[in-house]
Short mmCIF file of C-alpha atoms in Angstrom, two decimals:
data_model
loop_
_atom_site.label_atom_id
_atom_site.label_comp_id
_atom_site.label_asym_id
_atom_site.label_seq_id
_atom_site.Cartn_x
_atom_site.Cartn_y
_atom_site.Cartn_z
CA MET Q 1 94.39 -4.15 47.12
CA ARG Q 2 91.15 -5.52 47.11
CA ILE Q 3 90.14 -3.10 50.22
CA PHE Q 4 91.27 0.08 48.18
CA VAL Q 5 90.15 -0.81 44.60
CA LEU Q 6 86.38 -2.05 45.57
CA PHE Q 7 85.80 1.25 48.21
CA ALA Q 8 87.55 3.31 44.84
CA LEU Q 9 84.58 1.54 42.62
CA GLY Q 10 81.93 2.86 44.94
CA TYR Q 11 83.45 6.50 45.32
CA PHE Q 12 84.03 6.36 41.27
CA LEU Q 13 79.80 5.94 41.00
CA SER Q 14 79.08 8.66 43.31
CA TYR Q 15 81.20 11.22 41.68
CA VAL Q 16 79.53 10.04 38.26
CA TYR Q 17 76.29 10.63 40.14
CA ARG Q 18 77.46 13.83 40.99
CA GLY Q 19 77.97 15.25 37.28
CA LEU Q 20 75.41 12.85 35.47
CA ASN Q 21 73.51 16.44 34.94
CA ILE Q 22 75.92 18.07 33.08
CA GLY Q 23 74.92 16.09 30.10
CA PHE Q 24 71.21 15.84 31.19
CA ALA Q 25 70.84 19.09 31.24
CA PRO Q 26 69.43 20.27 28.14
CA PHE Q 27 67.41 17.29 28.12
CA LEU Q 28 65.85 18.45 31.74
CA SER Q 29 65.69 21.94 30.45
CA ARG Q 30 64.19 21.05 27.55
CA GLU Q 31 61.09 18.49 28.63
CA MET Q 32 60.97 20.05 32.36
CA ASP Q 33 61.02 23.66 31.23
CA LEU Q 34 63.88 24.69 33.82
CA THR Q 35 65.27 27.80 34.28
CA ALA Q 36 69.00 27.85 35.45
CA GLY Q 37 68.03 28.41 39.32
CA ASP Q 38 65.84 25.49 38.63
CA LEU Q 39 68.23 23.70 37.68
CA GLY Q 40 70.99 24.48 40.12
CA LEU Q 41 68.19 23.21 42.84
CA LEU Q 42 67.31 20.47 41.17
CA THR Q 43 70.91 18.76 40.72
CA SER Q 44 71.81 20.32 44.17
CA PHE Q 45 70.12 17.61 46.13
CA TYR Q 46 72.38 15.41 45.54
CA PHE Q 47 74.42 17.32 47.60
CA ILE Q 48 71.85 18.40 50.66
CA GLY Q 49 71.38 14.28 50.30
CA PHE Q 50 74.33 13.53 51.30
CA ALA Q 51 74.81 16.82 53.27
CA LEU Q 52 72.09 15.13 55.68
CA ALA Q 53 73.11 11.31 55.25
CA GLN Q 54 77.02 12.67 57.17
CA LEU Q 55 76.06 12.36 61.08
CA PRO Q 56 73.94 9.37 60.74
CA ALA Q 57 76.73 7.67 58.09
CA GLY Q 58 79.53 8.09 60.67
CA LEU Q 59 77.80 6.62 63.52
CA ALA Q 60 77.29 3.55 60.95
CA LEU Q 61 80.83 3.95 59.97
CA ASP Q 62 82.49 3.51 63.28
CA ARG Q 63 79.67 1.27 64.47
CA TYR Q 64 78.94 -0.95 61.82
CA GLY Q 65 82.53 -0.62 59.65
CA ALA Q 66 83.10 0.31 56.54
CA ARG Q 67 82.05 -2.66 54.53
CA ARG Q 68 78.28 -3.06 55.04
CA THR Q 69 78.07 0.37 55.55
CA ASP Q 70 78.53 1.32 51.97
CA ALA Q 71 77.39 -1.71 50.82
CA VAL Q 72 73.54 -1.38 51.89
CA LEU Q 73 73.75 2.78 51.56
CA LEU Q 74 74.80 2.22 47.43
CA LEU Q 75 71.28 -0.12 47.17
CA VAL Q 76 69.39 3.39 48.36
CA ALA Q 77 71.72 5.26 45.62
CA ALA Q 78 70.57 2.68 42.78
CA ALA Q 79 66.78 2.97 44.20
CA GLY Q 80 66.99 6.31 43.48
CA THR Q 81 68.36 6.56 40.36
CA VAL Q 82 65.48 4.04 39.24
CA LEU Q 83 63.22 6.65 40.35
CA TYR Q 84 65.02 9.58 38.69
CA GLY Q 85 65.17 7.73 35.33
CA MET Q 86 61.49 6.41 35.85
CA THR Q 87 59.19 9.86 36.74
CA HIS Q 88 57.91 12.32 34.88
CA SER Q 89 57.52 15.18 37.58
CA MET Q 90 59.61 17.63 38.89
CA GLN Q 91 58.80 16.42 42.57
CA GLY Q 92 60.02 12.68 41.25
CA LEU Q 93 63.24 14.06 40.30
CA ILE Q 94 64.01 15.75 43.63
CA VAL Q 95 62.95 12.56 45.74
CA GLY Q 96 65.15 10.57 43.32
CA ARG Q 97 68.14 12.92 43.47
CA ILE Q 98 67.65 13.30 47.34
CA LEU Q 99 68.36 9.08 47.60
CA ILE Q 100 71.16 9.16 45.04
CA GLY Q 101 72.87 11.89 47.32
CA VAL Q 102 72.03 9.67 50.63
CA GLY Q 103 73.00 6.34 48.74
CA VAL Q 104 76.32 7.49 47.78
CA SER Q 105 76.97 9.63 51.20
CA VAL Q 106 79.63 7.20 52.81
CA CYS Q 107 81.07 5.70 49.64
CA LEU Q 108 84.36 8.74 49.99
CA GLY Q 109 84.07 8.24 54.14
CA ALA Q 110 84.16 4.24 54.06
CA ALA Q 111 86.98 4.66 51.82
CA PHE Q 112 88.94 7.00 53.79
CA LEU Q 113 88.33 5.01 57.09
CA ALA Q 114 89.14 1.63 55.37
CA ILE Q 115 92.26 3.09 54.82
CA ALA Q 116 92.95 4.46 58.49
CA GLN Q 117 92.18 1.41 59.82
CA ASN Q 118 94.33 -0.92 57.43
CA PHE Q 119 97.42 1.36 56.42
CA PRO Q 120 99.96 3.24 58.53
CA SER Q 121 99.48 7.06 58.44
CA SER Q 122 102.40 7.56 56.36
CA ARG Q 123 100.49 6.37 53.68
CA TRP Q 124 97.66 8.27 54.43
CA PRO Q 125 98.24 10.86 52.02
CA LEU Q 126 99.33 9.40 49.64
CA LEU Q 127 96.29 6.69 49.41
CA ASN Q 128 93.45 9.21 50.26
CA GLY Q 129 94.65 11.42 47.30
CA LEU Q 130 94.94 8.35 44.92
CA MET Q 131 91.64 7.03 46.03
CA VAL Q 132 90.06 10.10 45.29
CA ALA Q 133 92.15 10.30 41.63
CA LEU Q 134 90.51 7.04 40.65
CA GLY Q 135 87.24 8.57 42.13
CA GLY Q 136 87.41 11.25 40.26
CA LEU Q 137 87.86 9.06 36.95
CA GLY Q 138 83.88 9.89 37.15
CA GLY Q 139 84.73 13.59 36.48
CA VAL Q 140 85.97 12.65 33.00
CA VAL Q 141 82.89 9.97 32.19
CA VAL Q 142 80.48 13.00 32.70
CA GLY Q 143 82.13 14.74 30.01
CA THR Q 144 83.14 13.69 26.45
CA PRO Q 145 82.14 10.14 27.39
CA LEU Q 146 78.77 10.95 28.47
CA ALA Q 147 77.46 13.12 25.54
CA ILE Q 148 78.69 10.00 23.27
CA VAL Q 149 76.45 7.53 25.19
CA LEU Q 150 73.13 10.18 25.42
CA THR Q 151 74.09 10.25 21.32
CA HIS Q 152 72.67 6.80 21.30
CA ASN Q 153 70.66 6.22 24.74
CA THR Q 154 68.02 8.52 26.31
CA TRP Q 155 68.85 10.33 29.76
CA ARG Q 156 66.12 7.95 31.45
CA GLU Q 157 68.32 4.87 29.97
CA VAL Q 158 71.33 6.05 31.33
CA SER Q 159 69.90 6.44 35.02
CA VAL Q 160 68.77 2.92 35.04
CA GLY Q 161 71.87 1.34 33.66
CA MET Q 162 73.42 3.34 36.48
CA ALA Q 163 71.42 1.74 39.22
CA VAL Q 164 72.11 -2.32 37.40
CA VAL Q 165 75.74 -0.88 37.53
CA THR Q 166 75.49 0.33 41.49
CA LEU Q 167 73.79 -2.87 42.34
CA ALA Q 168 76.82 -4.57 41.37
CA VAL Q 169 78.97 -2.76 42.96
CA ALA Q 170 77.23 -3.01 46.35
CA THR Q 171 77.01 -6.55 45.78
CA VAL Q 172 81.00 -7.23 45.21
CA ILE Q 173 81.49 -4.61 47.98
CA TRP Q 174 79.42 -6.61 50.39
CA LEU Q 175 80.97 -9.99 49.55
CA LEU Q 176 85.00 -9.59 48.80
CA VAL Q 177 85.59 -6.33 51.16
CA PRO Q 178 87.39 -8.00 54.19
CA GLU Q 179 85.64 -7.09 57.29
CA THR Q 180 87.22 -4.80 59.88
CA LYS Q 181 86.81 -5.16 63.72
CA GLN Q 182 85.36 -2.03 64.96
CA ARG Q 183 87.68 -1.96 68.20
CA HIS Q 184 87.23 1.39 69.95
CA THR Q 185 83.38 1.59 69.09
CA ALA Q 186 81.07 -1.10 68.41
CA HIS Q 187 79.97 -1.47 71.90
CA GLU Q 188 79.87 2.03 72.46
CA SER Q 189 76.15 3.41 73.15
CA VAL Q 190 74.52 5.56 70.16
CA SER Q 191 74.28 7.94 73.17
CA LYS Q 192 77.84 8.39 73.79
CA GLN Q 193 78.52 8.30 69.58
CA ILE Q 194 76.32 11.01 69.20
CA GLN Q 195 77.70 12.97 72.24
CA GLY Q 196 81.29 12.13 70.12
CA VAL Q 197 79.64 13.94 67.18
CA ARG Q 198 79.23 16.76 69.28
CA ILE Q 199 81.91 17.15 70.37
CA ILE Q 200 83.67 17.24 67.01
CA LEU Q 201 81.35 19.89 66.02
CA LYS Q 202 81.88 22.26 68.68
CA ASN Q 203 85.82 21.75 68.82
CA PRO Q 204 87.33 24.64 67.70
CA VAL Q 205 90.52 23.31 65.59
CA PHE Q 206 88.01 21.77 63.68
CA TRP Q 207 86.19 24.98 62.49
CA ARG Q 208 89.82 26.27 61.93
CA VAL Q 209 90.70 23.65 59.61
CA VAL Q 210 87.46 22.79 57.68
CA PRO Q 211 86.06 26.01 56.32
CA PHE Q 212 88.26 26.90 53.81
CA PRO Q 213 88.92 23.72 52.02
CA CYS Q 214 84.64 23.47 52.27
CA ALA Q 215 84.64 27.05 50.57
CA VAL Q 216 87.27 25.56 47.55
CA GLY Q 217 85.78 22.16 47.51
CA GLY Q 218 82.44 24.02 47.22
CA ALA Q 219 83.20 26.42 44.36
CA PHE Q 220 85.31 23.58 42.67
CA TYR Q 221 82.61 20.71 42.43
CA ALA Q 222 79.35 23.41 42.33
CA ALA Q 223 81.29 24.30 39.10
CA GLN Q 224 82.43 20.46 37.27
CA SER Q 225 78.93 19.18 38.87
CA LEU Q 226 76.60 21.88 36.12
CA TRP Q 227 78.20 24.95 36.06
CA VAL Q 228 81.52 25.10 34.21
CA LYS Q 229 80.59 23.88 30.64
CA PRO Q 230 78.14 26.95 30.46
CA TYR Q 231 80.99 28.86 31.81
CA LEU Q 232 82.61 27.67 28.79
CA THR Q 233 79.97 28.06 26.25
CA ASP Q 234 78.91 31.33 27.44
CA VAL Q 235 82.15 33.42 28.23
CA SER Q 236 84.80 32.02 26.87
CA GLY Q 237 82.78 31.22 23.53
CA PHE Q 238 83.53 27.39 22.77
CA THR Q 239 81.41 24.96 21.18
CA ALA Q 240 79.08 22.07 22.90
CA ARG Q 241 82.00 19.81 21.66
CA GLN Q 242 84.75 21.83 22.84
CA ALA Q 243 83.11 22.31 26.13
CA ASP Q 244 82.44 18.54 26.62
CA SER Q 245 86.53 17.79 25.92
CA LEU Q 246 87.77 20.61 28.10
CA VAL Q 247 85.31 19.28 31.20
CA SER Q 248 86.85 15.66 30.22
CA MET Q 249 89.95 17.51 30.75
CA LEU Q 250 88.85 19.24 33.81
CA GLY Q 251 88.25 16.07 35.46
CA LEU Q 252 91.56 14.32 34.43
CA THR Q 253 94.17 16.92 35.85
CA MET Q 254 92.14 17.15 38.72
CA VAL Q 255 92.54 12.78 39.10
CA ALA Q 256 97.05 13.74 38.51
CA GLY Q 257 95.98 16.40 41.40
CA THR Q 258 94.93 14.26 44.13
CA PHE Q 259 97.81 11.73 42.74
CA ILE Q 260 100.88 14.45 42.69
CA THR Q 261 99.57 16.18 45.40
CA GLY Q 262 99.22 12.95 48.24
CA MET Q 263 102.33 11.54 46.78
CA LEU Q 264 104.09 15.00 47.85
CA ALA Q 265 102.79 15.35 50.69
CA ARG Q 266 104.75 13.46 53.13
CA ARG Q 267 108.11 14.23 51.01
CA ILE Q 268 107.61 17.99 51.25
CA GLU Q 269 107.76 17.99 54.90
CA ARG Q 270 111.61 16.79 54.81
CA TYR Q 271 111.60 20.48 53.95
CA GLY Q 272 109.96 22.03 56.67
CA LEU Q 273 106.63 22.61 54.57
CA GLY Q 274 104.07 20.25 56.75
CA LEU Q 275 100.71 18.79 55.85
CA ARG Q 276 98.79 22.31 56.49
CA ALA Q 277 101.15 24.75 54.65
CA PHE Q 278 100.95 22.18 52.09
CA CYS Q 279 97.64 21.54 51.65
CA GLY Q 280 96.77 25.79 52.31
CA LEU Q 281 99.47 26.74 49.28
CA GLY Q 282 97.41 24.61 47.13
CA MET Q 283 93.99 25.83 47.59
CA LEU Q 284 95.82 29.69 47.83
CA LEU Q 285 97.04 28.68 44.33
CA PHE Q 286 93.36 27.37 42.70
CA VAL Q 287 91.76 30.86 44.47
CA LEU Q 288 94.99 32.46 42.22
CA VAL Q 289 93.66 30.80 38.90
CA GLN Q 290 90.07 31.14 39.44
CA VAL Q 291 90.86 35.01 39.76
CA LEU Q 292 93.11 34.52 36.26
CA ILE Q 293 89.77 32.85 34.75
CA VAL Q 294 86.89 35.71 36.07
CA PHE Q 295 89.29 38.72 34.81
CA ARG Q 296 89.86 36.75 31.43
CA VAL Q 297 93.28 36.76 31.67
CA PRO Q 298 94.81 35.76 27.82
CA MET Q 299 95.86 32.00 28.62
CA PRO Q 300 95.48 28.63 26.58
CA ALA Q 301 92.30 27.19 27.88
CA ALA Q 302 93.96 23.81 28.21
CA LEU Q 303 96.67 25.29 30.60
CA ILE Q 304 94.36 27.71 32.96
CA TRP Q 305 91.77 25.30 33.05
CA GLY Q 306 93.62 22.15 33.44
CA ALA Q 307 95.23 24.22 36.48
CA TYR Q 308 92.14 24.95 37.59
CA GLY Q 309 91.25 21.16 37.71
CA PHE Q 310 94.91 20.36 39.33
CA LEU Q 311 94.60 22.59 42.13
CA ALA Q 312 91.10 21.99 43.32
CA ALA Q 313 92.60 18.71 44.86
CA SER Q 314 94.44 20.18 47.10
CA CYS Q 315 91.83 20.22 49.50
CA ILE Q 316 91.23 16.65 49.52
CA LEU Q 317 94.83 17.16 51.67
CA ALA Q 318 92.60 18.21 54.60
CA TYR Q 319 91.09 14.58 55.10
CA ALA Q 320 94.55 13.51 56.09
CA LEU Q 321 94.77 16.17 58.13
CA LEU Q 322 91.68 16.14 60.32
CA ALA Q 323 92.85 11.93 60.42
CA GLU Q 324 96.16 13.13 62.06
CA VAL Q 325 94.85 15.72 64.67
CA PHE Q 326 91.73 13.39 65.88
CA PRO Q 327 92.16 10.23 67.64
CA ARG Q 328 91.53 7.09 65.36
CA LYS Q 329 88.68 5.63 66.96
CA VAL Q 330 86.60 9.01 65.93
CA VAL Q 331 87.93 8.98 62.34
CA GLY Q 332 84.44 8.08 60.65
CA ARG Q 333 82.53 10.82 62.32
CA VAL Q 334 85.31 13.43 61.77
CA THR Q 335 85.10 12.54 57.99
CA THR Q 336 81.26 12.97 57.74
CA ALA Q 337 81.33 15.63 60.12
CA PHE Q 338 83.73 17.15 57.21
CA ASN Q 339 81.81 15.87 54.04
CA MET Q 340 78.33 17.50 55.56
CA ILE Q 341 80.29 21.28 55.61
CA PHE Q 342 81.38 20.00 52.61
CA PHE Q 343 78.48 19.59 50.93
CA ILE Q 344 76.33 21.91 52.16
CA SER Q 345 79.16 24.32 50.55
CA ILE Q 346 78.89 22.50 46.96
CA PHE Q 347 75.03 22.76 47.46
CA SER Q 348 75.13 26.48 48.53
CA MET Q 349 77.31 27.55 45.63
CA GLN Q 350 75.71 25.72 42.90
CA VAL Q 351 71.98 26.64 43.64
CA GLY Q 352 73.63 30.25 44.25
CA VAL Q 353 75.20 30.25 40.86
CA GLY Q 354 72.04 29.33 39.18
CA TYR Q 355 69.90 32.20 41.21
CA VAL Q 356 72.68 34.73 40.30
CA LEU Q 357 72.20 33.95 36.63
CA ASP Q 358 68.94 34.31 36.92
CA PHE Q 359 69.10 37.87 37.74
CA TRP Q 360 69.86 37.90 33.78
CA THR Q 361 67.41 37.08 30.73
CA SER Q 362 68.89 33.59 29.31
CA GLU Q 363 68.39 33.62 25.47
CA ASN Q 364 68.06 29.89 24.04
CA GLY Q 365 70.08 28.59 27.48
CA HIS Q 366 72.55 30.83 26.99
CA TYR Q 367 73.34 33.89 29.95
CA PRO Q 368 75.17 36.56 29.62
CA ALA Q 369 79.12 36.38 30.71
CA GLN Q 370 78.89 39.27 33.17
CA ALA Q 371 76.18 37.15 35.03
CA HIS Q 372 78.58 34.29 34.66
CA LEU Q 373 81.42 36.74 35.91
CA THR Q 374 79.22 37.59 38.87
CA ALA Q 375 78.08 34.40 40.14
CA TRP Q 376 82.33 33.04 40.09
CA GLY Q 377 83.32 35.82 41.73
CA ILE Q 378 81.13 35.76 44.97
CA MET Q 379 82.29 32.04 44.99
CA VAL Q 380 86.36 33.77 44.73
CA ALA Q 381 85.46 36.44 47.43
CA ALA Q 382 84.13 33.37 49.77
CA GLN Q 383 87.21 31.34 49.21
CA LEU Q 384 89.42 34.44 50.08
CA ALA Q 385 87.64 34.98 53.52
CA SER Q 386 87.77 31.50 54.70
CA ALA Q 387 90.89 31.72 54.06
CA VAL Q 388 91.88 33.60 56.34
CA LEU Q 389 91.11 31.64 59.51
CA TYR Q 390 92.57 28.21 58.27
CA LEU Q 391 96.12 30.46 57.50
CA TRP Q 392 95.60 31.85 61.02
CA PRO Q 393 98.91 30.96 63.42
CA GLY Q 394 98.65 28.06 65.64
CA THR Q 395 99.02 24.87 66.64
CA LEU Q 396 96.13 22.26 65.58
CA THR Q 397 95.85 19.59 68.71
CA VAL Q 398 92.99 17.84 70.11
CA ASP Q 399 92.85 16.14 73.71
CA GLU Q 400 91.92 12.36 73.20
CA GLN Q 401 90.62 12.47 76.78
CA LEU Q 402 87.62 14.84 75.21
CA PHE Q 403 86.38 11.04 73.72
CA GLU Q 404 86.58 9.25 76.55
#
């Protein structure tokens, strides 16, 4: 319980950081005179920092363990958010956002590694889903709760407050998480660990699994961490307060989705639907929901956006799928290699939406409905293309001897 809860705290923080600019966006746009493209690029530097840190973070996880790696990197996130809250230049905001991304880059990977090392594989889908669910409560916080906080505090004060909380979480992880012995990689040379990463990234099984969940997760997190609120106000005609409520609800349904899909994954296997198929079915349904949104099919907002959040959680099952397919001693590196592609996808889609919107002229920060629909349509097309590779028939097996 101690291992699970403390790593969930770290992942919760990373999720809050991911979506802070939803609330900060109006203040940043006014203060820094940012366009949609500028705002998308600035917000996405979190994801590029996250992605660039994944491979060295994977080496650190497998070499030094989840506890030490997570706690030390959270200090980097604390430093980054202090810079972000105190700077008055675009360059300072960019550097701060990158440092935050680097600092929380290992929060999910460390949690998944700790689960893989301390629990039987039969519990991985449920515990991974529950971990993401608890961390995903950060997506609820960046909706209405953040909007309320920003009525009493500036975005700069909120940033510094986040640094204090991050420092506290790093401290309790360092002091209270028990050390897990690294049986396989603690004595491996760095060159051999790097060779293991190369083998993972060249493995065809890795590239059959990864593109579809990365496209699904990229579309969802790019929207949830920035663009869903503008979509709700500009396309659906909701007020800012109504949009904040739906953002929080979307976060809650995503939390429910990660827990429920994780709980059902193993039980569904009894009826002949394996983890790979169950994950793929959930992602296909998520794409269908987006098609309904883009074509503006008349449906209650709570229903369609609730389904959007709930079904997005299915891509998280891919972590457990990869942990099953690859040898346990490289789980840290497999997870972070997946994370790298995952967050490059989020970065690309978040920046891409901003640049697509800028093809149209904004009025008081709002864009025509056609601009948003075009951007979301492009994301749907990318997900459908990647689905073909994931669903292509064939078994997923990786020879453990490759890593000896």
